[in-house]
CSV table of C-alpha atoms and ligand atoms in Angstrom, one decimal:
chain,number,residue,atom,x,y,z
A,1,UNK,CA,10.3,-20.5,56.0
A,2,UNK,CA,13.5,-20.3,58.1
A,3,UNK,CA,13.6,-17.4,60.5
A,4,UNK,CA,17.0,-16.1,59.5
A,5,UNK,CA,16.3,-12.6,60.8
A,6,UNK,CA,19.1,-10.5,62.2
A,7,UNK,CA,18.6,-8.7,65.5
A,8,UNK,CA,20.8,-6.4,67.5
A,9,UNK,CA,20.0,-5.9,71.2
A,10,UNK,CA,21.5,-3.0,73.1
A,11,UNK,CA,21.6,-5.0,76.3
A,12,UNK,CA,21.3,-8.6,77.4
A,13,UNK,CA,17.8,-9.9,78.1
A,14,UNK,CA,18.9,-13.4,79.3
A,15,UNK,CA,17.0,-16.5,78.4
A,16,UNK,CA,14.5,-14.8,76.1
A,17,UNK,CA,17.3,-14.0,73.6
A,18,UNK,CA,18.3,-17.7,73.6
A,19,UNK,CA,14.7,-18.4,72.6
A,20,UNK,CA,15.1,-16.2,69.6
A,21,UNK,CA,18.3,-18.0,68.6
A,22,UNK,CA,16.5,-21.3,68.9
A,23,UNK,CA,14.0,-20.0,66.4
A,24,UNK,CA,16.9,-19.5,63.9
A,25,UNK,CA,17.5,-15.7,64.5
A,26,UNK,CA,21.0,-14.3,64.4
A,27,UNK,CA,21.1,-12.2,67.6
A,28,UNK,CA,24.0,-9.9,68.5
A,29,UNK,CA,24.0,-8.4,72.0
A,30,UNK,CA,26.0,-5.3,73.2
A,31,UNK,CA,28.1,-7.0,75.8
A,32,UNK,CA,28.6,-4.2,78.4
A,33,UNK,CA,26.1,-3.2,81.2
A,34,UNK,CA,25.9,0.4,80.2
A,35,UNK,CA,24.1,1.7,77.0
A,36,UNK,CA,26.0,1.5,73.8
A,37,UNK,CA,27.1,4.7,72.1
A,38,UNK,CA,24.4,6.1,69.7
A,39,UNK,CA,27.0,5.8,66.8
A,40,UNK,CA,27.2,2.0,67.4
A,41,UNK,CA,23.4,1.7,67.2
A,42,UNK,CA,23.3,3.7,64.0
A,43,UNK,CA,26.1,1.5,62.6
A,44,UNK,CA,24.4,-1.7,63.5
A,45,UNK,CA,21.0,-0.5,62.1
A,46,UNK,CA,22.9,0.7,58.9
A,47,UNK,CA,24.3,-2.8,58.5
A,48,UNK,CA,20.9,-4.1,57.6
A,49,UNK,CA,19.5,-5.7,60.7
A,50,UNK,CA,15.8,-6.6,60.7
A,51,UNK,CA,15.1,-5.9,64.4
A,52,UNK,CA,16.5,-3.6,67.1
A,53,UNK,CA,16.0,-4.3,70.8
A,54,UNK,CA,16.3,-1.1,72.9
A,55,UNK,CA,16.0,0.0,76.4
A,56,UNK,CA,14.9,3.4,77.9
A,57,UNK,CA,18.6,4.4,77.8
A,58,UNK,CA,18.8,4.5,74.0
A,59,UNK,CA,17.8,7.6,72.0
A,60,UNK,CA,16.0,6.3,69.0
A,61,UNK,CA,15.3,9.1,66.6
A,62,UNK,CA,15.5,10.2,62.9
A,63,UNK,CA,19.2,9.3,62.6
A,64,UNK,CA,18.5,5.7,63.7
A,65,UNK,CA,15.4,5.3,61.5
A,66,UNK,CA,17.1,6.9,58.5
A,67,UNK,CA,20.0,4.4,58.9
A,68,UNK,CA,17.4,1.6,58.8
A,69,UNK,CA,15.3,2.8,55.9
A,70,UNK,CA,14.3,-0.1,53.7
A,71,UNK,CA,15.8,-2.8,56.1
A,72,UNK,CA,14.8,-2.2,59.7
A,73,UNK,CA,11.4,-3.7,60.3
A,74,UNK,CA,10.9,-3.2,64.0
A,75,UNK,CA,12.2,-1.5,67.2
A,76,UNK,CA,11.3,-3.6,70.2
A,77,UNK,CA,11.6,-1.5,73.4
A,78,UNK,CA,12.2,-3.4,76.7
A,79,UNK,CA,10.1,-1.0,78.8
A,80,UNK,CA,6.5,0.1,79.1
A,81,UNK,CA,7.7,3.8,78.7
A,82,UNK,CA,8.9,4.8,75.3
A,83,UNK,CA,9.7,8.5,75.7
A,84,UNK,CA,13.3,7.7,74.4
A,85,UNK,CA,11.8,6.8,71.0
A,86,UNK,CA,10.7,9.6,68.7
A,87,UNK,CA,7.2,8.5,67.7
A,88,UNK,CA,7.0,11.2,65.0
A,89,UNK,CA,10.2,9.9,63.4
A,90,UNK,CA,9.1,6.3,63.6
A,91,UNK,CA,5.9,7.2,61.8
A,92,UNK,CA,7.7,9.3,59.2
A,93,UNK,CA,9.9,6.3,58.4
A,94,UNK,CA,7.0,3.9,58.7
A,95,UNK,CA,8.8,1.7,61.2
A,96,UNK,CA,6.7,0.0,64.0
A,97,UNK,CA,8.0,0.0,67.5
A,98,UNK,CA,6.7,-2.1,70.4
A,99,UNK,CA,6.8,-1.9,74.2
A,100,UNK,CA,6.1,-4.2,77.2
A,101,UNK,CA,2.9,-3.0,78.8
A,102,UNK,CA,1.1,-4.5,81.9
A,103,UNK,CA,3.7,-7.2,82.9
A,104,UNK,CA,5.5,-4.7,85.2
A,105,UNK,CA,2.5,-2.9,86.5
A,106,UNK,CA,2.1,-4.9,89.8
A,107,UNK,CA,5.8,-5.0,90.6
A,108,UNK,CA,6.1,-1.2,90.1
A,109,UNK,CA,3.0,-0.5,92.1
A,110,UNK,CA,4.3,-2.7,94.9
A,111,UNK,CA,7.6,-0.8,94.9
A,112,UNK,CA,5.7,2.5,95.1
A,113,UNK,CA,4.1,1.1,98.2
A,114,UNK,CA,7.5,0.1,99.6
A,115,UNK,CA,8.7,3.7,99.0
A,116,UNK,CA,5.5,5.1,100.6
A,117,UNK,CA,6.0,2.8,103.6
A,118,UNK,CA,9.6,3.8,104.0
A,119,UNK,CA,8.6,7.5,104.0
A,120,UNK,CA,5.6,6.9,106.3
A,121,UNK,CA,7.6,5.0,108.9
A,122,UNK,CA,10.9,6.9,108.5
A,123,UNK,CA,12.8,3.7,108.0
A,124,UNK,CA,16.0,5.2,106.7
A,125,UNK,CA,16.3,7.6,109.6
A,126,UNK,CA,15.5,4.8,112.1
A,127,UNK,CA,18.1,2.5,110.7
A,128,UNK,CA,20.8,5.2,110.7
A,129,UNK,CA,20.0,6.0,114.3
A,130,UNK,CA,20.6,2.4,115.2
A,131,UNK,CA,23.8,2.1,113.2
A,132,UNK,CA,25.1,5.3,114.8
A,133,UNK,CA,24.4,3.7,118.2
A,134,UNK,CA,21.8,6.3,119.1
A,135,UNK,CA,19.1,3.7,120.0
A,136,UNK,CA,19.4,3.6,123.7
A,137,UNK,CA,15.9,2.8,125.0
A,138,UNK,CA,12.4,1.5,123.9
A,139,UNK,CA,9.8,4.2,124.3
A,140,UNK,CA,6.1,4.7,123.3
A,141,UNK,CA,6.7,7.6,121.0
A,142,UNK,CA,10.5,8.2,120.9
A,143,UNK,CA,12.5,8.3,118.7
A,144,UNK,CA,10.0,8.3,115.8
A,145,UNK,CA,6.3,7.9,115.0
A,146,UNK,CA,4.8,7.3,111.6
A,147,UNK,CA,1.6,6.3,109.9
A,148,UNK,CA,0.4,2.9,108.4
A,149,UNK,CA,-1.3,1.6,105.3
A,150,UNK,CA,-5.0,2.0,105.8
A,151,UNK,CA,-5.9,4.8,103.5
A,152,UNK,CA,-8.5,6.6,101.5
A,153,UNK,CA,-7.5,7.0,97.8
A,154,UNK,CA,-8.0,10.0,95.6
A,155,UNK,CA,-7.4,9.3,91.9
A,156,UNK,CA,-6.6,11.9,89.3
A,157,UNK,CA,-6.7,11.1,85.5
A,158,UNK,CA,-7.1,13.6,82.7
A,159,UNK,CA,-8.3,11.0,80.2
A,160,UNK,CA,-10.2,7.8,81.0
A,161,UNK,CA,-12.4,7.4,84.0
A,162,UNK,CA,-11.6,3.9,85.0
A,163,UNK,CA,-15.0,3.6,86.7
A,164,UNK,CA,-15.2,-0.2,86.7
A,165,UNK,CA,-11.8,-0.5,88.3
A,166,UNK,CA,-12.6,2.1,91.0
A,167,UNK,CA,-15.9,0.3,91.7
A,168,UNK,CA,-14.0,-3.0,92.2
A,169,UNK,CA,-11.5,-1.3,94.6
A,170,UNK,CA,-14.4,0.2,96.6
A,171,UNK,CA,-16.1,-3.2,96.8
A,172,UNK,CA,-12.9,-4.7,98.1
A,173,UNK,CA,-12.6,-1.9,100.7
A,174,UNK,CA,-16.2,-2.4,101.8
A,175,UNK,CA,-15.7,-6.2,102.1
A,176,UNK,CA,-12.6,-5.7,104.2
A,177,UNK,CA,-14.6,-3.5,106.6
A,178,UNK,CA,-17.7,-5.7,106.6
A,179,UNK,CA,-15.5,-8.8,107.4
A,180,UNK,CA,-13.6,-6.8,110.1
A,181,UNK,CA,-10.3,-7.2,108.3
A,182,UNK,CA,-10.1,-3.4,108.2
A,183,UNK,CA,-11.3,-1.3,111.2
A,184,UNK,CA,-11.8,1.9,109.1
A,185,UNK,CA,-14.3,2.2,106.3
A,186,UNK,CA,-12.1,3.4,103.5
A,187,UNK,CA,-13.1,4.9,100.2
A,188,UNK,CA,-11.7,5.6,96.7
A,189,UNK,CA,-12.9,8.4,94.5
A,190,UNK,CA,-12.0,10.4,91.4
A,191,UNK,CA,-11.0,14.0,92.0
A,192,UNK,CA,-9.4,17.0,90.2
A,193,UNK,CA,-5.7,17.6,90.4
A,194,UNK,CA,-6.0,20.7,92.6
A,195,UNK,CA,-8.2,18.8,95.2
A,196,UNK,CA,-5.7,15.9,95.2
A,197,UNK,CA,-2.8,18.4,95.9
A,198,UNK,CA,-4.7,20.0,98.7
A,199,UNK,CA,-5.9,16.8,100.4
A,200,UNK,CA,-3.3,14.1,99.9
A,201,UNK,CA,-0.8,12.9,102.5
A,202,UNK,CA,1.0,11.0,99.8
A,203,UNK,CA,1.2,11.9,96.1
A,204,UNK,CA,2.3,9.0,93.9
A,205,UNK,CA,2.9,9.5,90.2
A,206,UNK,CA,1.9,6.9,87.6
A,207,UNK,CA,1.9,8.8,84.3
A,208,UNK,CA,3.9,8.5,81.0
A,209,UNK,CA,6.3,11.3,80.2
A,210,UNK,CA,4.5,13.5,77.6
A,211,UNK,CA,6.2,16.8,76.5
A,212,UNK,CA,4.4,19.9,75.3
A,213,UNK,CA,3.1,19.2,71.8
A,214,UNK,CA,2.9,15.4,72.3
A,215,UNK,CA,-0.4,15.5,74.2
A,216,UNK,CA,-3.2,17.8,75.2
A,217,UNK,CA,-2.3,16.8,78.8
A,218,UNK,CA,1.5,17.0,78.9
A,219,UNK,CA,3.2,15.7,82.0
A,220,UNK,CA,6.7,17.3,81.7
A,221,UNK,CA,7.3,19.1,85.0
A,222,UNK,CA,3.8,18.3,86.1
A,223,UNK,CA,5.2,18.6,89.6
A,224,UNK,CA,6.7,22.1,89.7
A,225,UNK,CA,7.2,24.9,92.2
A,226,UNK,CA,3.5,26.0,92.1
A,227,UNK,CA,2.3,22.4,92.7
A,228,UNK,CA,4.8,21.7,95.5
A,229,UNK,CA,3.6,24.8,97.2
A,230,UNK,CA,0.0,23.6,97.0
A,231,UNK,CA,0.8,20.3,98.7
A,232,UNK,CA,0.4,19.9,102.5
A,233,UNK,CA,3.6,20.6,104.5
A,234,UNK,CA,3.1,17.1,106.0
A,235,UNK,CA,2.7,15.4,102.5
A,236,UNK,CA,5.2,13.1,100.7
A,237,UNK,CA,5.9,12.7,97.0
A,238,UNK,CA,6.6,9.3,95.4
A,239,UNK,CA,7.8,9.0,91.8
A,240,UNK,CA,8.1,5.7,90.0
A,241,UNK,CA,7.1,7.1,86.6
A,242,UNK,CA,9.6,9.2,84.7
A,243,UNK,CA,12.1,11.7,86.1
A,244,UNK,CA,11.2,14.8,84.0
A,245,UNK,CA,7.6,14.6,85.4
A,246,UNK,CA,9.2,16.3,88.4
A,247,UNK,CA,11.1,19.6,88.3
A,248,UNK,CA,14.1,18.5,90.4
A,249,UNK,CA,15.4,22.0,91.2
A,250,UNK,CA,11.9,22.9,92.5
A,251,UNK,CA,11.7,19.7,94.5
A,252,UNK,CA,15.1,20.2,96.1
A,253,UNK,CA,14.0,23.7,97.1
A,254,UNK,CA,10.7,22.4,98.5
A,255,UNK,CA,12.5,19.8,100.6
A,256,UNK,CA,15.1,22.3,101.8
A,257,UNK,CA,12.4,24.8,102.8
A,258,UNK,CA,10.0,22.2,104.2
A,259,UNK,CA,7.1,23.0,101.8
A,260,UNK,CA,6.5,19.2,101.9
A,261,UNK,CA,7.7,16.5,104.4
A,262,UNK,CA,9.6,14.3,102.0
A,263,UNK,CA,10.0,12.5,98.7
A,264,UNK,CA,11.1,9.1,97.4
A,265,UNK,CA,12.3,8.9,93.8
A,266,UNK,CA,13.1,6.0,91.6
A,267,UNK,CA,13.5,8.1,88.4
A,268,UNK,CA,15.4,11.3,87.5
A,269,UNK,CA,15.5,14.1,84.9
A,270,UNK,CA,18.8,12.7,83.8
A,271,UNK,CA,19.9,9.2,84.6
A,272,UNK,CA,22.1,8.1,86.2
A,273,UNK,CA,21.7,10.8,88.8
A,274,UNK,CA,24.5,13.4,88.5
A,275,UNK,CA,27.0,13.5,91.4
A,276,UNK,CA,26.2,17.2,91.9
A,277,UNK,CA,22.4,16.9,91.8
A,278,UNK,CA,20.7,19.1,94.4
A,279,UNK,CA,18.8,16.0,95.4
A,280,UNK,CA,22.0,14.7,97.0
A,281,UNK,CA,22.3,17.7,99.3
A,282,UNK,CA,23.1,16.3,102.7
A,283,UNK,CA,20.8,18.8,104.4
A,284,UNK,CA,17.7,17.0,102.9
A,285,UNK,CA,19.2,13.5,103.2
A,286,UNK,CA,16.7,12.5,106.0
A,287,UNK,CA,13.6,13.2,103.8
A,288,UNK,CA,14.8,12.4,100.3
A,289,UNK,CA,15.0,8.7,99.4
A,290,UNK,CA,16.8,8.0,96.1
A,291,UNK,CA,16.7,4.7,94.2
A,292,UNK,CA,18.3,3.6,90.9
A,293,UNK,CA,15.3,3.3,88.5
A,294,UNK,CA,14.6,-0.3,89.6
A,295,UNK,CA,10.9,-0.3,90.7
A,296,UNK,CA,10.1,-3.0,88.1
A,297,UNK,CA,13.2,-5.1,89.0
A,298,UNK,CA,11.4,-8.2,90.2
A,299,UNK,CA,13.3,-11.3,88.9
A,300,UNK,CA,10.3,-12.7,87.0
A,301,UNK,CA,9.0,-9.3,85.9
A,302,UNK,CA,12.4,-8.4,84.3
A,303,UNK,CA,13.6,-11.7,82.9
A,304,UNK,CA,10.9,-14.3,82.4
A,305,UNK,CA,10.8,-15.4,78.8
A,306,UNK,CA,7.1,-16.0,79.2
A,307,UNK,CA,5.4,-13.0,77.4
A,308,UNK,CA,2.6,-13.1,80.0
A,309,UNK,CA,5.0,-12.7,82.9
A,310,UNK,CA,8.2,-11.0,81.9
A,311,UNK,CA,9.3,-7.8,80.2
A,312,UNK,CA,12.0,-9.9,78.3
A,313,UNK,CA,9.3,-12.3,77.0
A,314,UNK,CA,6.9,-9.6,76.1
A,315,UNK,CA,9.7,-7.6,74.3
A,316,UNK,CA,10.8,-10.6,72.3
A,317,UNK,CA,7.1,-11.5,71.5
A,318,UNK,CA,6.5,-8.0,70.1
A,319,UNK,CA,9.6,-8.4,67.9
A,320,UNK,CA,8.4,-11.8,66.7
A,321,UNK,CA,4.9,-10.6,66.0
A,322,UNK,CA,6.2,-8.0,63.5
A,323,UNK,CA,9.1,-10.0,61.9
A,324,UNK,CA,7.1,-13.2,61.5
A,325,UNK,CA,3.9,-11.5,60.5
A,326,UNK,CA,1.6,-12.7,63.2
A,327,UNK,CA,-2.0,-11.4,63.2
A,328,UNK,CA,-2.1,-11.8,59.5
A,329,UNK,CA,0.7,-9.3,59.3
A,330,UNK,CA,-1.7,-6.5,60.4
A,331,UNK,CA,0.4,-4.1,62.5
A,332,UNK,CA,-2.8,-2.5,63.9
A,333,UNK,CA,-3.9,-5.8,65.4
A,334,UNK,CA,-0.5,-6.6,67.2
A,335,UNK,CA,-1.0,-5.9,70.9
A,336,UNK,CA,2.5,-4.5,71.6
A,337,UNK,CA,2.9,-2.3,68.6
A,338,UNK,CA,2.7,1.3,69.9
A,339,UNK,CA,2.6,3.5,66.9
A,340,UNK,CA,-0.4,1.8,65.2
A,341,UNK,CA,-1.6,5.1,63.9
A,342,UNK,CA,1.2,5.0,61.3
A,343,UNK,CA,-0.4,1.9,59.8
A,344,UNK,CA,-4.0,3.1,59.7
A,345,UNK,CA,-5.4,2.9,63.2
A,346,UNK,CA,-7.1,6.0,64.7
A,347,UNK,CA,-5.0,7.3,67.7
A,348,UNK,CA,-6.6,6.8,71.1
A,349,UNK,CA,-6.5,9.4,73.9
A,350,UNK,CA,-2.9,10.2,74.7
B,401,GLV,C1,10.5,1.4,83.1
B,401,GLV,O1,10.8,2.5,83.6
B,401,GLV,C2,9.7,1.1,82.1
B,401,GLV,O2,9.1,2.1,81.4
B,401,GLV,O3,9.4,-0.1,81.8
């Protein structure tokens, strides 16, 4: 059967879309780098497309699903996070949506470490010093001292326990020590949130955005004024998850009043970051690193058409699975379909 499906993509995914065209799909791509207006998405969906490829910039809600009633068969999100898609509305209209889990985990984790390293070694301040021609001598502890990578790890998770994974990490730490690769005997352990706040030198966030009512453990403003006051004054915050997990007004105040030592952010409550955001306050510039939501932006991670390597490949595979009826057409068996509960699967822990 020819694959004469019609697909609209709200941004270009490169080679992976050529792959769809080679399969016989008719693929239209929004040509500009910014997100298309919502009205255009609704118009395209209303024109009877079979599949819609979205990014985290597109609000996909009842208006979009309504426009696609009876014709739209899948929304394929190019991201692991899907807080821009109303799961309730997708379920009401019985339209499956997919995401791109796992392929970006390592790249994003690496970037969280780059951010952590930048904070730990004060790299931005150091480079500015040099560029302003303030570097006038080499000295054992001037102008700056920082900390390195050897660390103990405290893990917090409200849901699953990941005990096998933690065991493997501990085994690796033990081996590094036994083989004298590491001079310190480090450990990893599961702790409660309050203990992590009180003990941590770096607090790195790796959670989905879940608003009240979406989960028994919501993450919206998880990092708020109370939490920031509980952290050590020498501690740093790293956020590569979703902006609204952090209350930015509270964070700007915490940095200004030195409740914590610094923060590095890749994501914001509203993106792109507003010109008048308190996070841009020059008085906190030396301890607030700001990046443009690009932690996952490794070339292969973003663009590889191989579904085992790239978000582009995995996004397109999710779309193909639904449209071409892979897995015997059983949506609850398709690995990238998120809202499987709408098609009969019991929901797992949120
Ligand atoms: C990026 O933020 C993603 O969710 O993939």
